[in-house]
Amino acid sequence: MSKYKNDRAFTDYVHKHIAVPNIYRQISWEEVRLKKSFAKYIDMTVGIDYVFRNKDAVNTVQERFREEKYKAFTDFTIRYRRDENKHEDRQESEYFKMKAHYFTYGILDCSKKDISKTSKFLKYAIIDLKKVYDKIDSGNIYISDNGKNTCEIIDDSKIECPVKYNTDGSSSFFPIDISYLVKLWGNDMVVVQKGFL
């Protein structure tokens, strides 16, 4: 339980002190304040961490932030399954429930333990998840438990994403290479980015 609290505290700190001023304000997205009970509910049921307003648009967002040791990676990751969870209804992870329209992914210039000493991202991107899920639904992005470590472009038209397993057995996830999204389908797959392309 304390690991979750530490991860949640890390994400909350990065959101408030680094992502809001350095990403969202730069593109004029204004955070909508939600009741805590409602915020918790939409996080658990439909994978929405935050809601923003941009003029007349309402943008729902899932966030994930990584420490500096992940800086060489060019992908973002979506949690896939939790097969070891004793509650069967919790074995399908965020991939199966996520209704957020956007995914904000950032890699910081420090480790988690040094988070209070940083104020910047080495890399960040806001990915249009609706467009990603459309590509998954059409088969142009597909998830494959193929034992590989990275995504691959297949037949110059599709992205194959491997299922990866966390070493502690808690869950699996799959990566999607941000540069591949842009290469195959153009810049409109990514709202804004720094360092990934």
Short mmCIF file of C-alpha atoms in Angstrom, two decimals:
data_model
loop_
_atom_site.label_atom_id
_atom_site.label_comp_id
_atom_site.label_asym_id
_atom_site.label_seq_id
_atom_site.Cartn_x
_atom_site.Cartn_y
_atom_site.Cartn_z
CA MET A 1 0.00 0.00 0.00
CA SER A 2 2.78 2.47 0.79
CA LYS A 3 4.24 1.98 -2.72
CA TYR A 4 0.95 3.16 -4.21
CA LYS A 5 0.89 6.13 -1.87
CA ASN A 6 4.46 7.04 -2.83
CA ASP A 7 3.67 6.68 -6.55
CA ARG A 8 0.49 8.70 -6.11
CA ALA A 9 2.38 11.40 -4.18
CA PHE A 10 5.03 11.48 -6.92
CA THR A 11 2.43 11.83 -9.68
CA ASP A 12 0.46 14.46 -7.76
CA TYR A 13 3.59 16.51 -7.12
CA VAL A 14 4.70 16.34 -10.77
CA HIS A 15 1.21 17.23 -11.98
CA LYS A 16 0.86 20.29 -9.76
CA HIS A 17 4.40 21.68 -9.79
CA ILE A 18 5.77 20.66 -13.18
CA ALA A 19 3.09 19.54 -15.66
CA VAL A 20 0.56 22.31 -15.03
CA PRO A 21 3.01 25.22 -15.47
CA ASN A 22 5.23 23.64 -18.14
CA ILE A 23 2.76 21.75 -20.32
CA TYR A 24 -0.88 22.65 -19.76
CA ARG A 25 -0.53 26.42 -19.28
CA GLN A 26 1.61 26.59 -22.43
CA ILE A 27 -1.31 25.25 -24.50
CA SER A 28 -4.02 27.15 -22.57
CA TRP A 29 -5.58 24.12 -20.89
CA GLU A 30 -7.15 25.15 -17.59
CA GLU A 31 -7.70 22.45 -14.97
CA VAL A 32 -11.26 21.88 -13.79
CA ARG A 33 -11.47 21.36 -10.03
CA LEU A 34 -13.43 18.21 -9.22
CA LYS A 35 -14.90 16.92 -5.98
CA LYS A 36 -12.45 14.38 -4.52
CA SER A 37 -15.03 11.59 -4.50
CA PHE A 38 -15.88 12.17 -8.18
CA ALA A 39 -12.19 12.44 -9.15
CA LYS A 40 -11.49 9.10 -7.43
CA TYR A 41 -14.51 7.51 -9.10
CA ILE A 42 -13.57 8.52 -12.67
CA ASP A 43 -9.96 7.49 -12.08
CA MET A 44 -10.96 4.00 -10.94
CA THR A 45 -13.78 3.38 -13.41
CA VAL A 46 -12.79 5.11 -16.66
CA GLY A 47 -9.08 5.94 -16.27
CA ILE A 48 -9.42 9.72 -16.13
CA ASP A 49 -6.96 11.51 -13.84
CA TYR A 50 -7.80 15.13 -14.68
CA VAL A 51 -10.24 17.25 -16.62
CA PHE A 52 -9.21 20.44 -18.43
CA ARG A 53 -11.04 23.19 -20.26
CA ASN A 54 -9.66 24.79 -23.41
CA LYS A 55 -12.08 27.47 -24.66
CA ASP A 56 -15.31 25.48 -25.18
CA ALA A 57 -13.64 22.04 -25.25
CA VAL A 58 -13.49 19.70 -22.26
CA ASN A 59 -10.39 17.48 -22.32
CA THR A 60 -10.07 14.39 -20.13
CA VAL A 61 -6.54 13.20 -19.36
CA GLN A 62 -4.69 10.16 -18.02
CA GLU A 63 -1.16 10.99 -16.78
CA ARG A 64 2.00 8.98 -16.29
CA PHE A 65 5.37 10.36 -15.26
CA ARG A 66 8.73 8.60 -15.18
CA GLU A 67 12.06 9.33 -13.58
CA GLU A 68 15.26 10.12 -15.47
CA LYS A 69 16.39 6.49 -15.84
CA TYR A 70 13.70 6.04 -18.55
CA LYS A 71 14.99 8.88 -20.75
CA ALA A 72 16.27 6.61 -23.54
CA PHE A 73 12.78 5.25 -24.26
CA THR A 74 10.69 6.77 -27.07
CA ASP A 75 7.39 5.17 -26.14
CA PHE A 76 4.59 5.66 -23.67
CA THR A 77 3.07 2.73 -21.80
CA ILE A 78 -0.47 1.62 -21.08
CA ARG A 79 -1.19 -0.81 -18.24
CA TYR A 80 -2.71 -3.96 -19.67
CA ARG A 81 -3.56 -6.72 -17.17
CA ARG A 82 -3.19 -7.65 -13.49
CA ASP A 83 -3.61 -11.40 -13.79
CA GLU A 84 -2.37 -12.09 -10.25
CA ASN A 85 -5.05 -9.90 -8.65
CA LYS A 86 -7.32 -12.10 -6.53
CA HIS A 87 -10.34 -9.99 -7.54
CA GLU A 88 -11.30 -11.17 -11.01
CA ASP A 89 -13.02 -7.86 -11.82
CA ARG A 90 -9.71 -6.04 -11.29
CA GLN A 91 -7.56 -8.19 -13.56
CA GLU A 92 -8.21 -6.07 -16.63
CA SER A 93 -6.24 -2.85 -16.19
CA GLU A 94 -6.43 0.66 -17.65
CA TYR A 95 -6.34 -0.42 -21.30
CA PHE A 96 -9.76 -2.05 -20.94
CA LYS A 97 -11.45 0.79 -19.05
CA MET A 98 -9.72 3.98 -20.18
CA LYS A 99 -12.05 6.63 -21.58
CA ALA A 100 -9.65 9.58 -21.26
CA HIS A 101 -9.30 11.43 -24.53
CA TYR A 102 -5.62 12.29 -23.97
CA PHE A 103 -2.60 10.64 -22.37
CA THR A 104 0.09 12.92 -20.92
CA TYR A 105 3.45 11.17 -20.59
CA GLY A 106 6.56 12.81 -19.19
CA ILE A 107 10.11 11.87 -18.27
CA LEU A 108 11.79 14.04 -15.65
CA ASP A 109 15.41 15.12 -15.20
CA CYS A 110 15.78 13.39 -11.81
CA SER A 111 14.90 10.32 -9.77
CA LYS A 112 11.73 10.02 -7.68
CA LYS A 113 13.66 10.65 -4.47
CA ASP A 114 14.98 13.95 -5.85
CA ILE A 115 11.66 15.16 -7.20
CA SER A 116 11.53 18.30 -5.07
CA LYS A 117 14.82 19.44 -6.69
CA THR A 118 13.52 19.48 -10.26
CA SER A 119 11.25 21.68 -12.29
CA LYS A 120 11.47 20.30 -15.80
CA PHE A 121 10.83 17.41 -18.14
CA LEU A 122 13.49 15.94 -20.37
CA LYS A 123 10.64 14.70 -22.58
CA TYR A 124 6.89 15.01 -22.60
CA ALA A 125 3.99 14.39 -24.93
CA ILE A 126 0.23 14.62 -24.96
CA ILE A 127 -1.06 11.79 -27.12
CA ASP A 128 -4.56 11.77 -28.62
CA LEU A 129 -5.82 8.52 -27.12
CA LYS A 130 -9.05 8.52 -29.09
CA LYS A 131 -7.01 8.33 -32.30
CA VAL A 132 -4.77 5.62 -30.80
CA TYR A 133 -7.79 3.53 -29.78
CA ASP A 134 -9.29 4.01 -33.26
CA LYS A 135 -6.06 2.53 -34.69
CA ILE A 136 -6.26 -0.37 -32.19
CA ASP A 137 -9.91 -1.00 -33.10
CA SER A 138 -9.04 -1.06 -36.81
CA GLY A 139 -6.09 -3.44 -36.27
CA ASN A 140 -3.47 -0.87 -37.33
CA ILE A 141 -2.04 -1.01 -33.82
CA TYR A 142 -2.13 -4.45 -32.27
CA ILE A 143 -0.98 -5.94 -28.99
CA SER A 144 1.05 -9.13 -29.21
CA ASP A 145 2.47 -11.28 -26.42
CA ASN A 146 5.49 -11.98 -28.63
CA GLY A 147 8.32 -11.81 -26.07
CA LYS A 148 9.91 -8.80 -27.76
CA ASN A 149 11.08 -5.68 -25.94
CA THR A 150 10.00 -2.89 -28.28
CA CYS A 151 7.34 -1.93 -30.81
CA GLU A 152 7.86 -2.64 -34.46
CA ILE A 153 6.39 -1.18 -37.63
CA ILE A 154 4.99 -4.04 -39.70
CA ASP A 155 4.43 -3.80 -43.49
CA ASP A 156 5.03 -0.02 -43.35
CA SER A 157 1.46 0.39 -42.10
CA LYS A 158 0.93 -1.14 -38.63
CA ILE A 159 2.48 -1.03 -35.17
CA GLU A 160 2.96 -4.27 -33.24
CA CYS A 161 3.18 -3.62 -29.49
CA PRO A 162 4.62 -6.32 -27.22
CA VAL A 163 3.12 -7.19 -23.85
CA LYS A 164 5.71 -6.55 -21.13
CA TYR A 165 5.56 -7.95 -17.59
CA ASN A 166 6.63 -6.08 -14.47
CA THR A 167 9.27 -8.06 -12.60
CA ASP A 168 7.27 -8.03 -9.37
CA GLY A 169 4.40 -9.85 -11.13
CA SER A 170 1.93 -7.10 -10.29
CA SER A 171 0.86 -6.29 -13.83
CA SER A 172 1.63 -6.17 -17.51
CA PHE A 173 1.72 -3.24 -19.90
CA PHE A 174 2.42 -2.48 -23.53
CA PRO A 175 4.51 0.32 -25.06
CA ILE A 176 3.56 2.42 -28.07
CA ASP A 177 6.41 4.28 -29.74
CA ILE A 178 5.43 7.94 -30.12
CA SER A 179 7.68 8.47 -33.15
CA TYR A 180 5.96 5.54 -34.92
CA LEU A 181 2.53 7.12 -34.40
CA VAL A 182 3.74 10.29 -36.10
CA LYS A 183 5.64 8.45 -38.83
CA LEU A 184 2.61 6.42 -39.89
CA TRP A 185 -0.28 8.81 -39.21
CA GLY A 186 1.09 12.34 -38.89
CA ASN A 187 1.44 15.01 -36.25
CA ASP A 188 -2.23 15.07 -35.28
CA MET A 189 -1.68 11.92 -33.17
CA VAL A 190 0.30 14.10 -30.74
CA VAL A 191 -1.11 17.39 -29.40
CA VAL A 192 2.26 18.68 -28.18
CA GLN A 193 5.63 17.11 -27.45
CA LYS A 194 9.20 17.84 -26.49
CA GLY A 195 12.10 15.41 -26.91
CA PHE A 196 10.29 12.42 -28.39
CA LEU A 197 10.65 13.36 -32.08
#
